[in-house]
PDB file of C-alpha atoms in Angstrom:
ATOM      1  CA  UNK L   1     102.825  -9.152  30.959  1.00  0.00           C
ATOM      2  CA  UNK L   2     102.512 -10.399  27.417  1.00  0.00           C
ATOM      3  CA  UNK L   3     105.187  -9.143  25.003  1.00  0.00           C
ATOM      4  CA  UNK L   4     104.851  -7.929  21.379  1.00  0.00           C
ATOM      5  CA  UNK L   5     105.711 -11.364  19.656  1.00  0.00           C
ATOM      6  CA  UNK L   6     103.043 -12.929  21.028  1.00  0.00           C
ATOM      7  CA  UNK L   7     100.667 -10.212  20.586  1.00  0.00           C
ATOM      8  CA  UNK L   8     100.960 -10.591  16.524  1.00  0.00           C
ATOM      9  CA  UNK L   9     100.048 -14.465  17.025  1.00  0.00           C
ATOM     10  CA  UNK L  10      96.670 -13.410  18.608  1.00  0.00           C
ATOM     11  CA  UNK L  11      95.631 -11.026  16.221  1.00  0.00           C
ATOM     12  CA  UNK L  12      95.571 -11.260  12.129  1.00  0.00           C
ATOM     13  CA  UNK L  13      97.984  -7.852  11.806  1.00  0.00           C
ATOM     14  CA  UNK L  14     101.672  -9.014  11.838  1.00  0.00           C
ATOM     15  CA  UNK L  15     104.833  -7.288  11.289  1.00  0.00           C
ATOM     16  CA  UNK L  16     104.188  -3.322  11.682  1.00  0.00           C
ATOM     17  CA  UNK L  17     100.446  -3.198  11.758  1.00  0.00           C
ATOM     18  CA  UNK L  18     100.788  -5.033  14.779  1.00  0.00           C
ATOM     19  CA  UNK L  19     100.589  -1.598  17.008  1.00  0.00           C
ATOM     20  CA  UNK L  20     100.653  -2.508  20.431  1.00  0.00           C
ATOM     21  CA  UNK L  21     103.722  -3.816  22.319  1.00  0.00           C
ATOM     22  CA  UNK L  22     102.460  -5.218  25.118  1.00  0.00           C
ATOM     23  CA  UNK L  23      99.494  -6.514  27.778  1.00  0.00           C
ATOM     24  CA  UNK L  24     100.268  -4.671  30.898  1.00  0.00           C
ATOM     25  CA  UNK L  25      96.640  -6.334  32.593  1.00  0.00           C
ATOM     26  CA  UNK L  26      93.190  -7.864  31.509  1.00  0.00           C
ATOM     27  CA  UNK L  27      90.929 -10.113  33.055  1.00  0.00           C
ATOM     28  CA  UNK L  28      87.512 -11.202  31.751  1.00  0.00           C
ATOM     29  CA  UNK L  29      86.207  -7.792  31.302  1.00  0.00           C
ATOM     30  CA  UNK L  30      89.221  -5.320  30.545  1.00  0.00           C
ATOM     31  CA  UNK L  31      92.241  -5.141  28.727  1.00  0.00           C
ATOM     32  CA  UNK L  32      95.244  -2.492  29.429  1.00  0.00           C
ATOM     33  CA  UNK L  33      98.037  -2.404  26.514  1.00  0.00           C
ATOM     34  CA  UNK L  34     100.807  -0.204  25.988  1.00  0.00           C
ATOM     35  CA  UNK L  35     103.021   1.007  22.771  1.00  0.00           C
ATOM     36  CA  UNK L  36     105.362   3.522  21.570  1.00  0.00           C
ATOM     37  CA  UNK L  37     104.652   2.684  17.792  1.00  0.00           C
ATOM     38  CA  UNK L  38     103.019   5.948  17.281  1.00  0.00           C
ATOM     39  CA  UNK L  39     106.659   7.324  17.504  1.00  0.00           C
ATOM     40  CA  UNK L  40     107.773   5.189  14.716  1.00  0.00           C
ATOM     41  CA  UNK L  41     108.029   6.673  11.324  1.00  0.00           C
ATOM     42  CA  UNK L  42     107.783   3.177   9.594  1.00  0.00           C
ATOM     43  CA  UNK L  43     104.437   2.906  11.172  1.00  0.00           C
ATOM     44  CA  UNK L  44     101.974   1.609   7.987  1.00  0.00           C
ATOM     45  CA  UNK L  45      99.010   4.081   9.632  1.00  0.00           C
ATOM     46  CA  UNK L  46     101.485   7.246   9.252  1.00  0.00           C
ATOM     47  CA  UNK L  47     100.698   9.807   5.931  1.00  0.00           C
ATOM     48  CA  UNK L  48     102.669  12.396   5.329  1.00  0.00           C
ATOM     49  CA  UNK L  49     105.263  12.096   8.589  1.00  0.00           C
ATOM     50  CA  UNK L  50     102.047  12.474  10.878  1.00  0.00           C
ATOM     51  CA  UNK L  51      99.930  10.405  12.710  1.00  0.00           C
ATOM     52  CA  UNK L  52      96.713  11.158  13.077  1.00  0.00           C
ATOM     53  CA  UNK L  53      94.360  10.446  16.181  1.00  0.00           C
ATOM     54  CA  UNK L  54      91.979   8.709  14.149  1.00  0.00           C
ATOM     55  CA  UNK L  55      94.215   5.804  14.137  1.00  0.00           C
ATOM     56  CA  UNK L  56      93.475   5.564  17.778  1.00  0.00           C
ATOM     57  CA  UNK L  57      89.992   3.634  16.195  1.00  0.00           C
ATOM     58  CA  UNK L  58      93.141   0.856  14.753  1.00  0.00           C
ATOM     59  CA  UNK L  59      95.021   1.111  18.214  1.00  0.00           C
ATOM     60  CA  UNK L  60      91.175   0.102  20.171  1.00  0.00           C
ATOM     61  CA  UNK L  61      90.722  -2.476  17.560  1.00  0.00           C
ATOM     62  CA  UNK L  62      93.517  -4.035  18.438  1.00  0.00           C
ATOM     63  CA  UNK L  63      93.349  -4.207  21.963  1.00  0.00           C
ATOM     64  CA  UNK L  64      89.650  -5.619  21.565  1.00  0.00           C
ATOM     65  CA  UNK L  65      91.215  -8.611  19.018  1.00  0.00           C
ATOM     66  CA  UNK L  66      93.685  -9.581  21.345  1.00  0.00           C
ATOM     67  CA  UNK L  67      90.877  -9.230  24.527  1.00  0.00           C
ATOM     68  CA  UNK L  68      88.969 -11.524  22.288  1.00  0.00           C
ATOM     69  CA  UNK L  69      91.845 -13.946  21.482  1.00  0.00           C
ATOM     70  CA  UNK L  70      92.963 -14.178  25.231  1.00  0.00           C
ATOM     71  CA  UNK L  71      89.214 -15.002  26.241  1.00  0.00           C
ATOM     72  CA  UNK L  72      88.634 -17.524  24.085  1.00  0.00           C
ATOM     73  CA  UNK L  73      88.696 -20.863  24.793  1.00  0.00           C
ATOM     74  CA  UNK L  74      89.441 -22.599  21.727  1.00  0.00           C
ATOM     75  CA  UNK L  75      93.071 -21.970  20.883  1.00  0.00           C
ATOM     76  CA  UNK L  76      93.521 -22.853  17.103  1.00  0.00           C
ATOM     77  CA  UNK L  77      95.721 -21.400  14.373  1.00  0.00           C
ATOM     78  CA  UNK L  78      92.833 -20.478  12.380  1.00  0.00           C
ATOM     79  CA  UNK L  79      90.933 -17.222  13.673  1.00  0.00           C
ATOM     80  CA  UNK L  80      87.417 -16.319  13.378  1.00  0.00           C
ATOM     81  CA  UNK L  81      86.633 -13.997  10.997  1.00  0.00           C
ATOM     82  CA  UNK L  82      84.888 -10.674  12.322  1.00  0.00           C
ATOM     83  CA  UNK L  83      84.275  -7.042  10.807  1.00  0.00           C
ATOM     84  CA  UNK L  84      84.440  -3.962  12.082  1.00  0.00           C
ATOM     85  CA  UNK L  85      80.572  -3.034  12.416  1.00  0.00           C
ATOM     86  CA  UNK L  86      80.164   0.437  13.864  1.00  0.00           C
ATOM     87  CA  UNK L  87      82.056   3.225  15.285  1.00  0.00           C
ATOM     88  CA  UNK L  88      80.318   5.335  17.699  1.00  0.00           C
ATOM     89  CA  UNK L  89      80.532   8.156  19.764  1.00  0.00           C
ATOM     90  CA  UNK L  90      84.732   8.985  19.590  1.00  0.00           C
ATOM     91  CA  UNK L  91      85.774  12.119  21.088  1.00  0.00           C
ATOM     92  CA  UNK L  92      89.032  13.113  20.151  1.00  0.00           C
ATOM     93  CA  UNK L  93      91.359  15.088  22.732  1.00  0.00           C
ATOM     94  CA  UNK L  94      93.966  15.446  20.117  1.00  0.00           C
ATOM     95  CA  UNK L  95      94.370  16.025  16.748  1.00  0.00           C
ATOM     96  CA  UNK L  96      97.840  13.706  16.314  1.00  0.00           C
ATOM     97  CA  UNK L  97      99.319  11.205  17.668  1.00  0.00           C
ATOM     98  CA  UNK L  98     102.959  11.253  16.279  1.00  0.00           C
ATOM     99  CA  UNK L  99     103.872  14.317  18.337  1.00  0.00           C
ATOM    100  CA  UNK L 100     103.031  12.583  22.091  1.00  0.00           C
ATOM    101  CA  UNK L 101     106.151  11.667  23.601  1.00  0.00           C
ATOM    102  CA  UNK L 102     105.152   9.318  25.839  1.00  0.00           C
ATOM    103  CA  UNK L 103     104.000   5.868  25.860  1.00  0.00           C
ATOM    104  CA  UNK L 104     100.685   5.420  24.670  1.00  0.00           C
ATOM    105  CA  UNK L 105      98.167   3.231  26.982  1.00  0.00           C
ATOM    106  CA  UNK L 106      94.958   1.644  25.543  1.00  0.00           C
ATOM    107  CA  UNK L 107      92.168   0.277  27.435  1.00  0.00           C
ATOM    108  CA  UNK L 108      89.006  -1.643  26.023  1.00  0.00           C
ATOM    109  CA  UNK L 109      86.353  -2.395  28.168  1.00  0.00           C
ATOM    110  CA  UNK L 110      84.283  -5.737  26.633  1.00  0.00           C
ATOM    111  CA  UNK L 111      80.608  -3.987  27.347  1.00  0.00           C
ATOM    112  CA  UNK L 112      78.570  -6.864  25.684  1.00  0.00           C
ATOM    113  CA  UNK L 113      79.909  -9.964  23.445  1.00  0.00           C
ATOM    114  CA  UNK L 114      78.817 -13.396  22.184  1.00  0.00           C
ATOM    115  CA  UNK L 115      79.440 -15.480  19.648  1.00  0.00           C
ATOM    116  CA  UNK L 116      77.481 -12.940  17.013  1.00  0.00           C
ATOM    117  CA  UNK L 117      80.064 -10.100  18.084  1.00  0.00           C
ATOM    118  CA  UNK L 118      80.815  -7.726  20.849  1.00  0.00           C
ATOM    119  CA  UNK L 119      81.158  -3.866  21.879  1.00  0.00           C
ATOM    120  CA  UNK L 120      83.596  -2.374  23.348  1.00  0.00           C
ATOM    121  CA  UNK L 121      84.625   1.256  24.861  1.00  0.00           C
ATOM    122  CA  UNK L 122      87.970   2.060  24.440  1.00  0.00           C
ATOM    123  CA  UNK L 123      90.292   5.081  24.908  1.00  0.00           C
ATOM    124  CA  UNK L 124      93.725   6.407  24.490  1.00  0.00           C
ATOM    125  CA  UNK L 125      96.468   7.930  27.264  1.00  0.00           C
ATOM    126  CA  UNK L 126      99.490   8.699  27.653  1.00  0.00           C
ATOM    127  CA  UNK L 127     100.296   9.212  31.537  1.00  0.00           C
ATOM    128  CA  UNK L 128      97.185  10.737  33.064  1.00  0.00           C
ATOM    129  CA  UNK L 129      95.675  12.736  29.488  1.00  0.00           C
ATOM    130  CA  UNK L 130      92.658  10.969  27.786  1.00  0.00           C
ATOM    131  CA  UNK L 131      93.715  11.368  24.105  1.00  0.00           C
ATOM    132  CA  UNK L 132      91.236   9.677  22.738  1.00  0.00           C
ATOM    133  CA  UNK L 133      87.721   7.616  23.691  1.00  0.00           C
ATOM    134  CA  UNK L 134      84.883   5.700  21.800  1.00  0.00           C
ATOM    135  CA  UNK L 135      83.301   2.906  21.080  1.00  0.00           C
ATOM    136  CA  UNK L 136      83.376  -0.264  18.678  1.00  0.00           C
ATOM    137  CA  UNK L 137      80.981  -2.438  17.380  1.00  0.00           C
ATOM    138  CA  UNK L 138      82.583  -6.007  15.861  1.00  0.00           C
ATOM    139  CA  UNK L 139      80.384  -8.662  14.010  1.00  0.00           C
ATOM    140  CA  UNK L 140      81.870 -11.782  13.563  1.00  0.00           C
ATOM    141  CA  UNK L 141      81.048 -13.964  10.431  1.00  0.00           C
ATOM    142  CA  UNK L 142      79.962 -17.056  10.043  1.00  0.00           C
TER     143      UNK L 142
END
């Protein structure tokens, strides 16, 4: 299992935009993470005292950064740059997130990736109920 601090190192978001709190599994295809930080008020994604699901896209993000980070075999300090090129086909099983009161699980499935960028399928649960799915499209820069 991989804990929260080192989470932040493998991913440019530190401090509280680092969501997840930890790698329960991966392996060269998958990634399973887990976080309560949708319960936290302090959360930066948070307007108004609600979370909505479409932060789920941030949550997916994440877990694909860190998939990326753990795969890679060059271990530097300095990251490669990559944008976020396309979101496609999300369904949304909830409307919030803030008002789940269980941990959250994230999965991202690495569906094609090179050194140009990758897509992945993601999706949201807590226990057993798919909160949210889609996909994400990541081009990384030169």
């Amino acid at each position: 299992m991989i804990e929260r601090y080192e989470l932040c190192r493998l991913i440019p978001h530190s401090g509280s935009m680092c969501l997840l709190d930890r790698v329960l599994e991966w392996d060269s295809r998958d990634i399973l993470c887990e976080t309560n930080s949708h319960l936290v008020r302090t959360n930066p994604l948070y307007s108004e005292g609600e979370l909505s699901s479409v932060a789920a896209i941030e949550y997916g993000a994440q877990a694909m950064a860190i998939h990326g980070s753990l795969l890679s075999s060059k271990q530097t300090t300095e990251m490669q740059k990559s944008y976020l090129a396309a979101i496609r086909d999300v369904k949304f099983g909830v409307s919030w997130l803030h008002d789940i009161n269980h941990p959250l699980t994230v999965r991202a499935e690495r569906l094609l990736g090179d050194s140009q960028g990758m897509i992945y399928q993601f999706s949201l649960h807590a226990l057993s109920r798919l909160l949210v799915q889609g996909r994400i499209t990541v081009m990384m820069s030169s």
